[in-house]
Tab-separated table of C-alpha atoms and ligand atoms in Angstrom:
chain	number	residue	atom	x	y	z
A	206	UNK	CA	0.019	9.741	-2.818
A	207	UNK	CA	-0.106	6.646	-0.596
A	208	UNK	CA	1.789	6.543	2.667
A	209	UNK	CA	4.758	4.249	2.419
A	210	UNK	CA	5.169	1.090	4.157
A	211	UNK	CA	7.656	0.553	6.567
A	212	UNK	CA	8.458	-2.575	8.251
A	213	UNK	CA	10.579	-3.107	11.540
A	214	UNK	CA	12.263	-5.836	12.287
A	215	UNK	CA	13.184	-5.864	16.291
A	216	UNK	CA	12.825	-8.303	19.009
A	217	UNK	CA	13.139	-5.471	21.849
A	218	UNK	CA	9.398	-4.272	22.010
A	219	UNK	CA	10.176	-0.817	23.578
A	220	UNK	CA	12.565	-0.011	20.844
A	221	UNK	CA	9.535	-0.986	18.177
A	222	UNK	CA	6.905	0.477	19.655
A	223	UNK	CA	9.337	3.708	19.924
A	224	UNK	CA	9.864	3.303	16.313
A	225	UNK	CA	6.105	2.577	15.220
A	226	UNK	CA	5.095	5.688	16.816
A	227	UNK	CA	7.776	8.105	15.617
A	228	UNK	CA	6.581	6.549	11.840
A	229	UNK	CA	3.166	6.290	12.382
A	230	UNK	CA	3.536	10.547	13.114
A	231	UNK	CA	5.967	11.246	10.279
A	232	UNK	CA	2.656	9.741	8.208
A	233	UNK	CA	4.247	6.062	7.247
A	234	UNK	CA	2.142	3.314	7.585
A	235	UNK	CA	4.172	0.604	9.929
A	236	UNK	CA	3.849	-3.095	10.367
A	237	UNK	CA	6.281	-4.868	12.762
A	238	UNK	CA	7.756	-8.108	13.002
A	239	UNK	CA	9.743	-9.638	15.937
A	240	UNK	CA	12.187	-11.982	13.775
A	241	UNK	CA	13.163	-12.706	10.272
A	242	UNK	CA	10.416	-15.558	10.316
A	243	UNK	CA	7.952	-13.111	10.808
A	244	UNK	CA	9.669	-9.971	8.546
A	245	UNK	CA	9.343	-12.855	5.408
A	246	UNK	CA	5.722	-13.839	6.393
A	247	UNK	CA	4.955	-9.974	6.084
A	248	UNK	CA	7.205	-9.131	3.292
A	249	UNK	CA	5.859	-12.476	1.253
A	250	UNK	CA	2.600	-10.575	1.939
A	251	UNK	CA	2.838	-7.234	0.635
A	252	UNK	CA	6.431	-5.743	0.023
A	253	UNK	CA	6.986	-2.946	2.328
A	254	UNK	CA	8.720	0.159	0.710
A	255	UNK	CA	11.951	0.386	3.788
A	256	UNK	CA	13.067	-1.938	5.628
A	257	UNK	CA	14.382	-1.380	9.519
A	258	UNK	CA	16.517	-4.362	10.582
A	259	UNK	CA	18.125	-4.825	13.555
A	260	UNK	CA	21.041	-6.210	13.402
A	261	UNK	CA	21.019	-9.011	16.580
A	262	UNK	CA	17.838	-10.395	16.085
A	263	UNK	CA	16.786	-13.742	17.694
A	264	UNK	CA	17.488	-16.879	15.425
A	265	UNK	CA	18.866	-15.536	12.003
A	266	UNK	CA	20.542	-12.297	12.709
A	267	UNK	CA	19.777	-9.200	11.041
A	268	UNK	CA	22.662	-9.034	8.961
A	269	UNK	CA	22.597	-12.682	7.626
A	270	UNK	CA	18.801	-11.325	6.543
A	271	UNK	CA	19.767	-8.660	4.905
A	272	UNK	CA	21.924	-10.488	2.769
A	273	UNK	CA	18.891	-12.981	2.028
A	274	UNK	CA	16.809	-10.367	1.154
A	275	UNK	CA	19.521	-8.674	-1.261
A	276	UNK	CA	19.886	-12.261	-2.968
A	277	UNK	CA	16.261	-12.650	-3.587
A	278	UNK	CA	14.872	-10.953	-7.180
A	279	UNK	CA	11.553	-9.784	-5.349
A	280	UNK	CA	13.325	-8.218	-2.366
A	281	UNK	CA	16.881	-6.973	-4.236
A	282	UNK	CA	15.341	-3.593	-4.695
A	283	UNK	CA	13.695	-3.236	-1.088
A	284	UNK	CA	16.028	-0.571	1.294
A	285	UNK	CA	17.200	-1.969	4.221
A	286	UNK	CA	18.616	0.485	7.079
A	287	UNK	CA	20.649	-1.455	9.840
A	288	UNK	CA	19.979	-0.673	13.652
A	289	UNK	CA	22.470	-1.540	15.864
A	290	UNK	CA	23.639	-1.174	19.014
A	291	UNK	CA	27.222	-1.558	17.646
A	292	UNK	CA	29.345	1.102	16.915
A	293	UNK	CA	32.421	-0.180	15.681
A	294	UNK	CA	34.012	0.682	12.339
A	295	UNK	CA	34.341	-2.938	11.763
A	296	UNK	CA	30.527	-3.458	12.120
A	297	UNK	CA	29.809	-0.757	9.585
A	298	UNK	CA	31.910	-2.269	6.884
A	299	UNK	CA	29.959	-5.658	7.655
A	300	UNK	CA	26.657	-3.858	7.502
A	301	UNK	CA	27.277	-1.931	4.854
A	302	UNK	CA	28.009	-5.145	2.891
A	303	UNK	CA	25.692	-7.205	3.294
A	304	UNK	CA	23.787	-4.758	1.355
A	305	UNK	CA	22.520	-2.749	3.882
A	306	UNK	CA	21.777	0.826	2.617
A	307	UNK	CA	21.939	2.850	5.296
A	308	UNK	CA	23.078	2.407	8.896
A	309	UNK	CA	21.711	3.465	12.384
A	310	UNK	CA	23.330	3.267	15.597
A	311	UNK	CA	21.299	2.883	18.654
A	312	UNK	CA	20.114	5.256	20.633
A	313	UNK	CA	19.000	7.591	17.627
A	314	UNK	CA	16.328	10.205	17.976
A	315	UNK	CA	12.667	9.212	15.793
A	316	UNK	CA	13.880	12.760	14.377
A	317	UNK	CA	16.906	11.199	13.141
A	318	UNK	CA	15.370	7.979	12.219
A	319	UNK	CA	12.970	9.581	9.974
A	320	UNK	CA	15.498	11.418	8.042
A	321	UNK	CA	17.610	8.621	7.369
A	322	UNK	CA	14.525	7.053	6.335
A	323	UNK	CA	13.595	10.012	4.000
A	324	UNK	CA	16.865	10.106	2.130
A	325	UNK	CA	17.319	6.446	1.776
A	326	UNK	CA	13.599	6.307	-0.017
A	327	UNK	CA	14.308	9.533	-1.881
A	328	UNK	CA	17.408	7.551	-3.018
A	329	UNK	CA	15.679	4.734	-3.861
A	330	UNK	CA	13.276	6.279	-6.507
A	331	UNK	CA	14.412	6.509	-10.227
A	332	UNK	CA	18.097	5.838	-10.054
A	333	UNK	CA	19.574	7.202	-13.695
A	334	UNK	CA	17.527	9.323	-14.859
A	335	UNK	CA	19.371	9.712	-18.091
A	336	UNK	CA	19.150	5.701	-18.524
A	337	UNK	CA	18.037	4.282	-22.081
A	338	UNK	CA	16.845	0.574	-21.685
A	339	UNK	CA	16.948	-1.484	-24.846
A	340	UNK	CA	15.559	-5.223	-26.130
A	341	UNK	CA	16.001	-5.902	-29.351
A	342	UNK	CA	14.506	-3.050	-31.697
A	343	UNK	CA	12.647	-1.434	-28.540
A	344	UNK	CA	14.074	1.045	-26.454
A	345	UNK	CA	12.815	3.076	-23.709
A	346	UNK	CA	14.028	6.418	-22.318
A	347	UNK	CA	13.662	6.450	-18.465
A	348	UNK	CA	14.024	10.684	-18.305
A	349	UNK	CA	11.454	11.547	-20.864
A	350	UNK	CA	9.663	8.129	-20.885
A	351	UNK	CA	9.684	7.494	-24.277
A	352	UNK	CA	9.438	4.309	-26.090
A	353	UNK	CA	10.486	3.689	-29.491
A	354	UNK	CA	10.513	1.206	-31.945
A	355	UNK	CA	13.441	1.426	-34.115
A	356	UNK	CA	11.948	5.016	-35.742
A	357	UNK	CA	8.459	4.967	-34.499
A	358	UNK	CA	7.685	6.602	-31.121
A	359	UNK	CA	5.313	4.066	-29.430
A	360	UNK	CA	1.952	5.668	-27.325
A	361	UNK	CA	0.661	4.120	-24.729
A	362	UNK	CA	-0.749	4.486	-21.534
A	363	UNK	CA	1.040	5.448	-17.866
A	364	UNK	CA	0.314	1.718	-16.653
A	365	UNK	CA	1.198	0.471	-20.153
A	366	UNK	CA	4.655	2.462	-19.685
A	367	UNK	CA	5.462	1.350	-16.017
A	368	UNK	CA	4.620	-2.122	-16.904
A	369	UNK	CA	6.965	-1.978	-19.672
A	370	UNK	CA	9.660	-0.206	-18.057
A	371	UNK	CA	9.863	-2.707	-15.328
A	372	UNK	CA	10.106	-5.596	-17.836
A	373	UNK	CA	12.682	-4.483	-19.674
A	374	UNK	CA	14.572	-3.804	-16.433
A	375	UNK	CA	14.015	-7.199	-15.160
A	376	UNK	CA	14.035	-9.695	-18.447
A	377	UNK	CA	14.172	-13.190	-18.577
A	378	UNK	CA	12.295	-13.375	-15.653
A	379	UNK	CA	9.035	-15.058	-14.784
A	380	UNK	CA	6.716	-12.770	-12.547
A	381	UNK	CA	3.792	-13.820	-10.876
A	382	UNK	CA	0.390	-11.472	-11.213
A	383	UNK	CA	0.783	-10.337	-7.490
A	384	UNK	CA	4.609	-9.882	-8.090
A	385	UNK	CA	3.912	-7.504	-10.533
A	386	UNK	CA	1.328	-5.486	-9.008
A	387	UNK	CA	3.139	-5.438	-6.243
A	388	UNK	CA	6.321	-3.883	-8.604
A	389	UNK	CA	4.712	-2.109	-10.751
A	390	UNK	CA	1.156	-0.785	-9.424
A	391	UNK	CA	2.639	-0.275	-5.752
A	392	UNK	CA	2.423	-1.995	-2.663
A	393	UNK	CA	-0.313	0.701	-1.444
A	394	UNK	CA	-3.110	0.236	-4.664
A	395	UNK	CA	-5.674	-2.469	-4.212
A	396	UNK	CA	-6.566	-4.160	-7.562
A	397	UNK	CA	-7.403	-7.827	-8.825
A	398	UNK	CA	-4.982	-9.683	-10.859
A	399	UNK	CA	-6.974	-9.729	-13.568
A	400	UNK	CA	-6.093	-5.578	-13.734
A	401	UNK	CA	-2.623	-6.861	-14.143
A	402	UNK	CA	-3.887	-9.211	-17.483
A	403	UNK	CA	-6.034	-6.389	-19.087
A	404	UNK	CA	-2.753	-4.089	-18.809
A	405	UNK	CA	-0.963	-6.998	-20.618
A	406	UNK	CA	-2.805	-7.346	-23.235
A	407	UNK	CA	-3.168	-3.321	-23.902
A	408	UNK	CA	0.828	-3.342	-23.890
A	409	UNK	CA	0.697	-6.111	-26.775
A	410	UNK	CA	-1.415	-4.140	-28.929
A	411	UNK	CA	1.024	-0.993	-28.507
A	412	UNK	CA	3.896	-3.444	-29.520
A	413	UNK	CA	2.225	-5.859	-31.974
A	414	UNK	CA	2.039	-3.585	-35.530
A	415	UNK	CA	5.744	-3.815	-34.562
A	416	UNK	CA	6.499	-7.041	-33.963
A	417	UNK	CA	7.418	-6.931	-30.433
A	418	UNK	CA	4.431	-8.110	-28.450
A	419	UNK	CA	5.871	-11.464	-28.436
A	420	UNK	CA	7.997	-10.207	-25.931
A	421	UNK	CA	5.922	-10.307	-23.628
A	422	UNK	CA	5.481	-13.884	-22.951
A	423	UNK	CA	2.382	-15.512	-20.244
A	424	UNK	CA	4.149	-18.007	-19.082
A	425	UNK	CA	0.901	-20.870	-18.291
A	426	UNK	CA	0.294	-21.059	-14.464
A	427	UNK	CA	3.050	-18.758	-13.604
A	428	UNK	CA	2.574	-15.231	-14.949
A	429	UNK	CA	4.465	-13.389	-17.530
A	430	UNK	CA	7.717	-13.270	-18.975
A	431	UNK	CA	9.645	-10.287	-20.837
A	432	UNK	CA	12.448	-12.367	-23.342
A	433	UNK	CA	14.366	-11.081	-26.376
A	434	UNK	CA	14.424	-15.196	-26.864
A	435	UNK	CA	11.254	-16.777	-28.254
B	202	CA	CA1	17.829	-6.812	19.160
């Protein structure tokens, strides 16, 4: 298992370096960014797996981020925990919706820090288990991973099943070849692109005696595409 990436956002360099080292010993890897400017840079780079944010951050504030990076389809998913030096009841509610999914008040303990941090990733891993996804004739079963077309259970390989599950969670959408091995291999693994085309093309042969590899769509200087719509 690789370490997970977290990435703080804080201009006060005490507070970071406080942070970095409480992570680096819980066994996360850490990157750190002064600003939003830099937190995109970084994030536009390799998505991290949490997000620290502090909420009054030079130029655009930590909370006005957060909601930019709940807006965006690459970062939607990413969990963001708030630090601020604010206690108020007010400021929580604000936080809390800009999207924010958890919520620390400075000065916490790197104990407590890494627990929030803990139960906000645990959180974030498979959400319904019991979930059925559907397109068309194909559905998939997120608790015992199956994949079915119409009556015929569909085989196909762990990557093959990932790859699928996270297009028919996020259709009509065009995804780049580092957006999805970034989403679907893991911001941790270090493969080529072309991985990402080989996978593609196995996936089409599961679906094709059925029909449904034109689902999967390469969209010419782009990437690929999962539609229900030809
Ligand atoms: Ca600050």
């Amino acid at each position: 298992m690789n370490a997970k990436r977290i990435l703080i956002v804080e201009d006060e360099q005490p507070i970071r370096e406080m942070v970095m080292f409480a992570l680096a010993g819980a066994g996360y890897e850490v990157q750190e960014a002064a600003d939003a400017r830099q937190a995109q840079i970084n994030i536009t780079e390799r998505l991290p797996d949490l997000i620290l944010l502090d909420w009054m951050l030079p130029g655009l504030s930590g909370i006005d981020y957060a909601r930019r990076l709940k807006k965006d389809e690459l970062t939607r998913e990413l969990p963001v925990i708030m630090l601020t030096a604010r206690a108020e009841e007010e400021d929580k509610v604000q936080g809390l919706e800009s999207g924010a999914d958890d919520y620390i008040t400075k000065p916490f303990s790197p104990r407590e820090l890494v627990a929030r941090i803990r139960a906000v990733l645990r959180r974030g891993g498979p959400a319904a288990e019991d979930e059925m996804l559907y397109a068309s004739g194909l559905s998939l079963d997120l608790a015992s991973h199956r994949v079915s077309a119409g009556e015929n259970l569909l085989e196909m390989g762990p990557t093959e099943y990932r790859l699928l599950e996270f297009f028919m969670s996020h259709p009509e959408r065009v995804y780049s070849r580092s957006q999805l091995l970034d989403r679907v291999w893991g911001s941790n693994v270090y493969v080529e692109e072309r991985t990402v085309d080989v996978h593609i093309r196995r996936l089409r042969k599961v679906l094709e005696p059925h029909g449904y590899d034109a689902l999967v769509q390469t969209v010419r200087g782009a990437g690929y595409r999962f539609s229900t719509r030809v």
